[in-house]
PDB file of C-alpha atoms in Angstrom:
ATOM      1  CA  UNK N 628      -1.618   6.263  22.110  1.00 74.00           C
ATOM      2  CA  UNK N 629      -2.280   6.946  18.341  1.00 90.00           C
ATOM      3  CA  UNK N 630       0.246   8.722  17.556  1.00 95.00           C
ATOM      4  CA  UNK N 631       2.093   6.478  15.530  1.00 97.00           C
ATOM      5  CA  UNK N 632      -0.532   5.512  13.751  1.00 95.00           C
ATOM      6  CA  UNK N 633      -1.476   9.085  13.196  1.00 96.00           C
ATOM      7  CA  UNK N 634       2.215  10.161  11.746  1.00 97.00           C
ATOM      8  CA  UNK N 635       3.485   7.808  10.117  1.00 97.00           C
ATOM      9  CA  UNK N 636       1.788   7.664   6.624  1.00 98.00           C
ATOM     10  CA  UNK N 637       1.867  11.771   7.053  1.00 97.00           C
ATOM     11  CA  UNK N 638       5.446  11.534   7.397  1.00 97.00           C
ATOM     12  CA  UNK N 639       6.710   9.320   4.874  1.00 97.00           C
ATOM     13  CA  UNK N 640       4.229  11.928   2.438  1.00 97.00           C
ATOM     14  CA  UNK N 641       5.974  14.657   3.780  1.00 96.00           C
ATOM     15  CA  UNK N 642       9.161  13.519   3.424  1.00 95.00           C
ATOM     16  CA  UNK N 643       8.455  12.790  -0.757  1.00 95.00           C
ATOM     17  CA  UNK N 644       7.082  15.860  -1.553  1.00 94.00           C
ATOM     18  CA  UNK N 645      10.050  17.586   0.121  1.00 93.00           C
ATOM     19  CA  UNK N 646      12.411  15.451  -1.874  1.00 90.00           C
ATOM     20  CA  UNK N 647      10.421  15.496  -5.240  1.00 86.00           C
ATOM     21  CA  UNK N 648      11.480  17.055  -8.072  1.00 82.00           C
ATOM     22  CA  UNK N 649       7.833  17.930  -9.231  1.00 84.00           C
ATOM     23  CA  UNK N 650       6.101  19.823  -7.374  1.00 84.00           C
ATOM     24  CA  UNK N 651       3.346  19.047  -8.863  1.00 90.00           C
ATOM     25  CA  UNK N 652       2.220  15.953  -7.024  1.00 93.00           C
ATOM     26  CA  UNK N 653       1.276  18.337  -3.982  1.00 94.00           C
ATOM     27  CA  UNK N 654      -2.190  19.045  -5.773  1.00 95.00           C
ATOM     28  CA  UNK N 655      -1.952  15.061  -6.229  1.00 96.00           C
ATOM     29  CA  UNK N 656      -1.845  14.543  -2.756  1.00 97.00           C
ATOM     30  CA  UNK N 657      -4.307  16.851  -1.940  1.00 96.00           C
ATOM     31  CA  UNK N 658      -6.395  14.636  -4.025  1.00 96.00           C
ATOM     32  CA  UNK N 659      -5.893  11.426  -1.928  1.00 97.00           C
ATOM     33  CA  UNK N 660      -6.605  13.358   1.517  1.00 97.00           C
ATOM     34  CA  UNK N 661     -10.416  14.722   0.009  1.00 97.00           C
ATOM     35  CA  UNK N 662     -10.727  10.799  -1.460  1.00 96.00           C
ATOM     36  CA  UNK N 663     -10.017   9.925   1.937  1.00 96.00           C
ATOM     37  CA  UNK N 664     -12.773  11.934   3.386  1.00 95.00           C
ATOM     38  CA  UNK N 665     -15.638  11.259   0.636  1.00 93.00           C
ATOM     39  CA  UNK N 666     -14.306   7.602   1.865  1.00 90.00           C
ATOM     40  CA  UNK N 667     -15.106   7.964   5.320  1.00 89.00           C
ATOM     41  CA  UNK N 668     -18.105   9.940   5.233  1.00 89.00           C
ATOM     42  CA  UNK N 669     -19.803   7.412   3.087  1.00 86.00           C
ATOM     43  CA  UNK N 670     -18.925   4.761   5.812  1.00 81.00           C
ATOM     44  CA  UNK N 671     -19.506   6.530   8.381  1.00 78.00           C
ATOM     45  CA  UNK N 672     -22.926   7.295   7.361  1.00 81.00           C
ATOM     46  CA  UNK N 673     -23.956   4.069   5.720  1.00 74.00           C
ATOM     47  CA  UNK N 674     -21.866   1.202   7.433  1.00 69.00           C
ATOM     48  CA  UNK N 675     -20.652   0.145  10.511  1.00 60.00           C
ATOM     49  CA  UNK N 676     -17.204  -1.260  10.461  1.00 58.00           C
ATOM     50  CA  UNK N 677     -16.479  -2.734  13.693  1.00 57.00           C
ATOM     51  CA  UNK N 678     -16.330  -6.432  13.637  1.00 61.00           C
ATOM     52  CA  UNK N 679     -16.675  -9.508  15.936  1.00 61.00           C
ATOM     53  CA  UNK N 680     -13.897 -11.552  15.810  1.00 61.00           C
ATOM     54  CA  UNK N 681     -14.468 -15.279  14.326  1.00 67.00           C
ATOM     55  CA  UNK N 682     -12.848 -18.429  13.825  1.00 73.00           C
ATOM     56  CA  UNK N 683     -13.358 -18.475   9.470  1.00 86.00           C
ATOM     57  CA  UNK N 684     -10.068 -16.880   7.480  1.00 91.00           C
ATOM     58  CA  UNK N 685     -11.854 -16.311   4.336  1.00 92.00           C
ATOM     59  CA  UNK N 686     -14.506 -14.242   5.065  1.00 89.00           C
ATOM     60  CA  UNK N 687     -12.422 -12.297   7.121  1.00 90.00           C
ATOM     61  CA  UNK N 688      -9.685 -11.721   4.782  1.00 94.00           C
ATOM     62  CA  UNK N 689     -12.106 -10.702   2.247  1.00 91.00           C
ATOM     63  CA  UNK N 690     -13.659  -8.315   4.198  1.00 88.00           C
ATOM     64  CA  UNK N 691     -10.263  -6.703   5.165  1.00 90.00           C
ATOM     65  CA  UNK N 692      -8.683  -7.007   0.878  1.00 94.00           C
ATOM     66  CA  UNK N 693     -11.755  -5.476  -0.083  1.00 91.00           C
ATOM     67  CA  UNK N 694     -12.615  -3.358   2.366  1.00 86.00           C
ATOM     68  CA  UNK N 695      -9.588  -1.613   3.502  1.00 89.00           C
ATOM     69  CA  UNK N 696      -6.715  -2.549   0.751  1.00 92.00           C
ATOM     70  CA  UNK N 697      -7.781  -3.482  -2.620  1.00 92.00           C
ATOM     71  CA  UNK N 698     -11.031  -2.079  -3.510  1.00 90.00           C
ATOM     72  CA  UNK N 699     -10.240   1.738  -1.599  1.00 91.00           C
ATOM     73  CA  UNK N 700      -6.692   1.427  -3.741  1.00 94.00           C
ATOM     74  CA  UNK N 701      -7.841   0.430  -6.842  1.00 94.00           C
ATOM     75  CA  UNK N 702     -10.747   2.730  -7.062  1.00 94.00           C
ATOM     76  CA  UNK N 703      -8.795   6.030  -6.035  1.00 96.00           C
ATOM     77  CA  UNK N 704      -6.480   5.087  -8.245  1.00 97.00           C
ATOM     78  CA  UNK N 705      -8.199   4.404 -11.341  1.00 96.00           C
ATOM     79  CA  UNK N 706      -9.818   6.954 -11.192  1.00 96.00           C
ATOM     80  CA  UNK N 707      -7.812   9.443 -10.565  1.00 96.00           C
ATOM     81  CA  UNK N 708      -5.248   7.631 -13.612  1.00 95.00           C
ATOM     82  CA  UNK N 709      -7.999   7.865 -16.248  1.00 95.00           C
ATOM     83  CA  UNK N 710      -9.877  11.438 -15.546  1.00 95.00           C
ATOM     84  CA  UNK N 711      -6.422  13.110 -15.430  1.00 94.00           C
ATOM     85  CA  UNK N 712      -5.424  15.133 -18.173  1.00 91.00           C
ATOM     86  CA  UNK N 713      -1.548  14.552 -16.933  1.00 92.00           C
ATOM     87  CA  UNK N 714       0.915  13.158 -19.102  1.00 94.00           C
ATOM     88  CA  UNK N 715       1.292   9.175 -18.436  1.00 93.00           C
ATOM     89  CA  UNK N 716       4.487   9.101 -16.761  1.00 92.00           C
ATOM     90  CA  UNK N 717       3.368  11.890 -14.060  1.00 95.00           C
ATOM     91  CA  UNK N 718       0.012   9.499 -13.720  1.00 95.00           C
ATOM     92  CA  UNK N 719       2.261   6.669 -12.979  1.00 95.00           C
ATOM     93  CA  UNK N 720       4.636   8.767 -10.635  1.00 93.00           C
ATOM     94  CA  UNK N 721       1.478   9.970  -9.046  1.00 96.00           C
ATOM     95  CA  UNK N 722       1.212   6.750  -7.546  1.00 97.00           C
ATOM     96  CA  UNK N 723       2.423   6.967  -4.372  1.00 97.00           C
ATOM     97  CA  UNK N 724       1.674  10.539  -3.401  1.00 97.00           C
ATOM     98  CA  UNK N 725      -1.934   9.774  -4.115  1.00 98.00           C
ATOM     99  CA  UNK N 726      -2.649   6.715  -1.898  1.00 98.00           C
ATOM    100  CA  UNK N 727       0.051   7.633   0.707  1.00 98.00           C
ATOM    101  CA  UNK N 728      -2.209  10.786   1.072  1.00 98.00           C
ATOM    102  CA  UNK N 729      -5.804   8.836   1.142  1.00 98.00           C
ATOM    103  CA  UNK N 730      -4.577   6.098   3.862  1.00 98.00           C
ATOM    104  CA  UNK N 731      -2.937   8.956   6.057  1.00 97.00           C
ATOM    105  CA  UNK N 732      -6.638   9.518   6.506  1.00 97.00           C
ATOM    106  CA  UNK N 733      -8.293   6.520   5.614  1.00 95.00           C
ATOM    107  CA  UNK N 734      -6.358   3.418   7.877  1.00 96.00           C
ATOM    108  CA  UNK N 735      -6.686   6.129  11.489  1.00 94.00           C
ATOM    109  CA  UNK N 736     -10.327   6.270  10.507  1.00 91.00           C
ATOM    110  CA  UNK N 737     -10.708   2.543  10.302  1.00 87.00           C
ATOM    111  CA  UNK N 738      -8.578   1.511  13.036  1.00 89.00           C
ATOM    112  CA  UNK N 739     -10.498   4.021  15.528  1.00 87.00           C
ATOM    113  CA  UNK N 740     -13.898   3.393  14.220  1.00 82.00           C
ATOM    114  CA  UNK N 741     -13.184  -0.529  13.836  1.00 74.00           C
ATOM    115  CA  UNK N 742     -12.464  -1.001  17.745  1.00 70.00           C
ATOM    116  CA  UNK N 743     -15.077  -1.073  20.455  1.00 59.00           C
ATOM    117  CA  UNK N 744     -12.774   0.233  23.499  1.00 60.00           C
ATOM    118  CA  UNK N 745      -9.067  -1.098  23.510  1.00 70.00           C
ATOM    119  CA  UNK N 746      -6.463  -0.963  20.809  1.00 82.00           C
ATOM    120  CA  UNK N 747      -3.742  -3.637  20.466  1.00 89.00           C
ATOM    121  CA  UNK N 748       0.176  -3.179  19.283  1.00 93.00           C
ATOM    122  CA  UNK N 749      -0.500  -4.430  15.572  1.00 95.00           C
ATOM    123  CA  UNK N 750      -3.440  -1.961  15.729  1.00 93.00           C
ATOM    124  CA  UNK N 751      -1.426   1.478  16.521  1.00 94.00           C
ATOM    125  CA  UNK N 752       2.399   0.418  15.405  1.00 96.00           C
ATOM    126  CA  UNK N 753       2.490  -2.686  12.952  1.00 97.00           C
ATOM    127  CA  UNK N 754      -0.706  -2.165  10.558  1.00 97.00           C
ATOM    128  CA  UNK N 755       0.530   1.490   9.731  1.00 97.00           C
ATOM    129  CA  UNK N 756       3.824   0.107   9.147  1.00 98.00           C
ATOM    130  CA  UNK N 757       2.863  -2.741   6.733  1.00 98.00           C
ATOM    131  CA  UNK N 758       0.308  -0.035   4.689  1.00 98.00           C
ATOM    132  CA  UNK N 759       3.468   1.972   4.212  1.00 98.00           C
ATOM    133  CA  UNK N 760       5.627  -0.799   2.853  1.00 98.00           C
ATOM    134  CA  UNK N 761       2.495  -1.888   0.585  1.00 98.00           C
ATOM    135  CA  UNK N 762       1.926   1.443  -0.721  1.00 98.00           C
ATOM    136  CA  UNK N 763       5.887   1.832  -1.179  1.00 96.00           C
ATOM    137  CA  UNK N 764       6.413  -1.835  -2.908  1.00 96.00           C
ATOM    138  CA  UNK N 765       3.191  -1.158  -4.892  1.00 96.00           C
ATOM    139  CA  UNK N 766       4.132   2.189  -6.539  1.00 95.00           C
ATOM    140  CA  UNK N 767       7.638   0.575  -7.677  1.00 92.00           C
ATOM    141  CA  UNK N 768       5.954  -2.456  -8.926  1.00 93.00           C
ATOM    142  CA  UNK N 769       3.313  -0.105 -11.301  1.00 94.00           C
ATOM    143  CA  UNK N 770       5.993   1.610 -12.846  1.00 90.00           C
ATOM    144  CA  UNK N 771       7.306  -1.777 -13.848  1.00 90.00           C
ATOM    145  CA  UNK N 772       4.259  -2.900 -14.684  1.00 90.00           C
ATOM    146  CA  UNK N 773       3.674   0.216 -16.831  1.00 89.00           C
ATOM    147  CA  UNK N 774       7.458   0.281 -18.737  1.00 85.00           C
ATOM    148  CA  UNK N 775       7.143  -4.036 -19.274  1.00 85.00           C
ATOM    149  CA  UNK N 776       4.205  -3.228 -21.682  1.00 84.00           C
ATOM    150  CA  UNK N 777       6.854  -0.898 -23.527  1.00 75.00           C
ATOM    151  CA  UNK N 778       8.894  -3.984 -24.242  1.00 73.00           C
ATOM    152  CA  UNK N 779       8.667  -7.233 -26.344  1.00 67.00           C
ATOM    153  CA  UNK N 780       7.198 -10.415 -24.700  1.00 66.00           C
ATOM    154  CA  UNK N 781       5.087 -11.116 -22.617  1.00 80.00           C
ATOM    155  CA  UNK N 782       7.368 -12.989 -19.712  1.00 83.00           C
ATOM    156  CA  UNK N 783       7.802  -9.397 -17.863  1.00 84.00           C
ATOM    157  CA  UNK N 784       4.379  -7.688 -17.884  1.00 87.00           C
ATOM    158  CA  UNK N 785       3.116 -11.435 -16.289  1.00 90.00           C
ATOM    159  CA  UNK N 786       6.016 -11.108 -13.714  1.00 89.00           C
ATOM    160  CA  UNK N 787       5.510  -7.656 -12.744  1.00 91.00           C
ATOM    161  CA  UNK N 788       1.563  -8.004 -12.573  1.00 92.00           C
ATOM    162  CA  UNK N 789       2.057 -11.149 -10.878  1.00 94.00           C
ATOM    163  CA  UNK N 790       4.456  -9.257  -8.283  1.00 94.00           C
ATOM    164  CA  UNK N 791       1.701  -6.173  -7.882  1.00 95.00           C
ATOM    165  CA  UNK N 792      -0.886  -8.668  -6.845  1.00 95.00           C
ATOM    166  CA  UNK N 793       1.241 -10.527  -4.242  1.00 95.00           C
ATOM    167  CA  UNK N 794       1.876  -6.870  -2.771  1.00 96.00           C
ATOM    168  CA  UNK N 795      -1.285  -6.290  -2.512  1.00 96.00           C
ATOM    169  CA  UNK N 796      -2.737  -9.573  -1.204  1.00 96.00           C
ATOM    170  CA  UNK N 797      -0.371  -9.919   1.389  1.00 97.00           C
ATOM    171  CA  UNK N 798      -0.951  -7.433   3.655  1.00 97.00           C
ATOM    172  CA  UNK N 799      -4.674  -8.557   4.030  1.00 96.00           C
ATOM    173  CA  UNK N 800      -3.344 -12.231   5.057  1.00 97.00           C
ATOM    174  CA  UNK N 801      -1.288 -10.804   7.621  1.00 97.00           C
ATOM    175  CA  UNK N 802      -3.751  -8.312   9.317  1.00 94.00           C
ATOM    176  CA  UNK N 803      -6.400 -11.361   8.914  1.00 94.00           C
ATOM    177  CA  UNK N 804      -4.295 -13.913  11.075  1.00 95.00           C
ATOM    178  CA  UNK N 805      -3.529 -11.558  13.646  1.00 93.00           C
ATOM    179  CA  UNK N 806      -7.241 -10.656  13.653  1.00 89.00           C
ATOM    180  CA  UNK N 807      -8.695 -14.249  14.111  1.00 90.00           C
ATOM    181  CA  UNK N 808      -6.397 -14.899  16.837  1.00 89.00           C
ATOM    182  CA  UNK N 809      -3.577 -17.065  15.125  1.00 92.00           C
ATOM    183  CA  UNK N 810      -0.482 -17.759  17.312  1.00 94.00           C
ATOM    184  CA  UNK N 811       1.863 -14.452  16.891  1.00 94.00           C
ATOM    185  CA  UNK N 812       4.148 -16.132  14.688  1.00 96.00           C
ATOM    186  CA  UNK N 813       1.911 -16.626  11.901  1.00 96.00           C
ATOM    187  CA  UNK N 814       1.171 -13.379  11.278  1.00 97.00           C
ATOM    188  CA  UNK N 815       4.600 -11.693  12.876  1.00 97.00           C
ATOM    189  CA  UNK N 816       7.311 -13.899  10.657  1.00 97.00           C
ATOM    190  CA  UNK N 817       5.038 -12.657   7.682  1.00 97.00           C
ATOM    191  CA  UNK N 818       5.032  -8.951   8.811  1.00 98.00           C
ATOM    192  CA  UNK N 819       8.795  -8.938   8.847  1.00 97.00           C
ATOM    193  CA  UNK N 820       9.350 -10.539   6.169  1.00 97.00           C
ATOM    194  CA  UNK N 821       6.968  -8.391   4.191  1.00 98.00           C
ATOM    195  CA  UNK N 822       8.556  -4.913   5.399  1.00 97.00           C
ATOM    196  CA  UNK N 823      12.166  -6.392   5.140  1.00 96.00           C
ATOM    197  CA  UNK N 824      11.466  -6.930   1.348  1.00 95.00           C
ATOM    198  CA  UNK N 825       9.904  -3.809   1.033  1.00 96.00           C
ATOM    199  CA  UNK N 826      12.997  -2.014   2.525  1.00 95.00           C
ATOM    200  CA  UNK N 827      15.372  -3.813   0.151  1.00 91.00           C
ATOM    201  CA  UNK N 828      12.769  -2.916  -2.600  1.00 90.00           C
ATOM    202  CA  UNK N 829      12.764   0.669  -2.281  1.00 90.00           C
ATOM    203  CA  UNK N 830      16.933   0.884  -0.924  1.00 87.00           C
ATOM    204  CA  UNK N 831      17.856  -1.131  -4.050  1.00 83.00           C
ATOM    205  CA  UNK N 832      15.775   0.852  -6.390  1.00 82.00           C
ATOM    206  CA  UNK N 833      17.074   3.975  -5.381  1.00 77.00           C
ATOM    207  CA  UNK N 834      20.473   3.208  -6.581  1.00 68.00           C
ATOM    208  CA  UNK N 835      19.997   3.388 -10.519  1.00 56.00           C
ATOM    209  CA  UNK N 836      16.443   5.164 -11.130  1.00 53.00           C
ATOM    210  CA  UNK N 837      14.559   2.078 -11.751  1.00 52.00           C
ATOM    211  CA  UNK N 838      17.248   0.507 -14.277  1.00 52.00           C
ATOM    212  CA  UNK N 839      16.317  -2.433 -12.863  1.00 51.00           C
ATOM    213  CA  UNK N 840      13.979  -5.281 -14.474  1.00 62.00           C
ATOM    214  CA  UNK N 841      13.447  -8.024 -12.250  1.00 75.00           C
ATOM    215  CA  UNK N 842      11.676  -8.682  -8.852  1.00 82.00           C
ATOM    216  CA  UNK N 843      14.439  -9.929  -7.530  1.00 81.00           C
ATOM    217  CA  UNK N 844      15.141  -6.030  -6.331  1.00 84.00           C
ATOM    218  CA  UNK N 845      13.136  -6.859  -3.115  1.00 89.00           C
ATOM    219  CA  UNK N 846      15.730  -9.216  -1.958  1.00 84.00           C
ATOM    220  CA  UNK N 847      18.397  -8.249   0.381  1.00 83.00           C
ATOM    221  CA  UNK N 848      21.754  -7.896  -1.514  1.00 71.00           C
ATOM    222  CA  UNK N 849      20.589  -7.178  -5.257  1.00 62.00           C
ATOM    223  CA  UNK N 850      22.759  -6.247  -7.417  1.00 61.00           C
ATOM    224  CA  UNK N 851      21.958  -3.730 -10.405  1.00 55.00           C
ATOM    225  CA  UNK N 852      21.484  -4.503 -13.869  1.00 51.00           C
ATOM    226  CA  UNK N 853      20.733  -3.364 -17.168  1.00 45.00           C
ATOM    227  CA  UNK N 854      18.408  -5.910 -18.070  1.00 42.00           C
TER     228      UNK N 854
END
């Protein structure tokens, strides 16, 4: 029954560090797995995660963005970005292998823990899904973020910051409606749309090493530029 959810975040890891060219990010991703541990221990032994269902979106997508998406994320990452002594393109790069690694721990633990006895579809096959597309649209989207400070203006570091947020705020909304009961197509026609720009995200950016500039790369049928 959890075996998606087990392999899927393990695979898509697998599957980079087979293909990268650095070996390096293997200690990297070792990193994210231990974070993920130090993670759960400290809820296990000082919270209790599973929740009763109610009828209020905010407090519930708050508890979800900061409690399984955007504070875990952000504080892995950060850290990890400043106490390196790596060079800041390989910190950057590191993106991906690092919280790929800590949520192929982290989102089994909270799915398990988080249920009392039965586990629905979103659960086991569309929540793992949507992490991987975050995590996927997310590292592309910090690159950007990192090379539009490189250039003149200021229209492109608000575009791509503005971009990384809506990656990261999404997901929560999603996981939120399905979790307060919403009709399915609320929080279904959000989930496809979400993975299907993901997809085009990382299938378009493959194609030129991240030549391109504009967010428009997570639509279907983008075509490269320069600019």
């Amino acid at each position: 029954m959890f075996l998606f959810l087990i392999i899927l975040l393990p695979s898509a890891l697998a599957y980079y560090l087979i293909s990268a060219d650095d070996k390096a990010v293997i200690p990297v991703a070792l990193t994210g797995i231990l974070s993920a541990a130090l993670f759960c221990a400290l809820k296990a032994f000082f919270s209790f995660i599973y929740r009763v269902p109610s009828a209020s979106f905010l407090p519930n997508y708050a508890y979800v963005l900061f409690g399984q998406t955007l504070v875990p994320s952000a504080v892995v990452y950060l850290l990890f970005f400043f106490l390196s002594k790596d060079t800041l393109l390989f910190r950057i790069k590191s993106c991906f292998p690092l919280l790929c690694s800590f949520f192929a721990v982290y989102l089994p633990y909270h799915v398990i823990a988080g249920s009392a006895s039965s586990y629905s579809v979103f659960e086991l096959f569309l929540k793992p899904v949507l992490y991987l597309m975050m995590l996927t649209s997310a590292s592309l989207c910090v690159r950007f973020v990192f090379r539009s400070f490189g250039e003149n203006g200021r229209k492109m570091k608000i575009v791509w910051i503005s971009a990384l947020c809506v990656i990261l705020l999404v997901p929560a909304a999603v996981e939120t409606a399905w979790f307060i009961g919403l009709p399915f197509w609320a929080w279904l026609v959000p989930w496809a749309a979400y993975v299907l720009f993901a997809v085009c995200g990382y299938m378009n950016a493959r194609k030129d090493d991240l030549l391109m500039r504009s967010p428009k790369l997570f639509l279907p049928g983008f075509k490269k530029s320069g600019k």
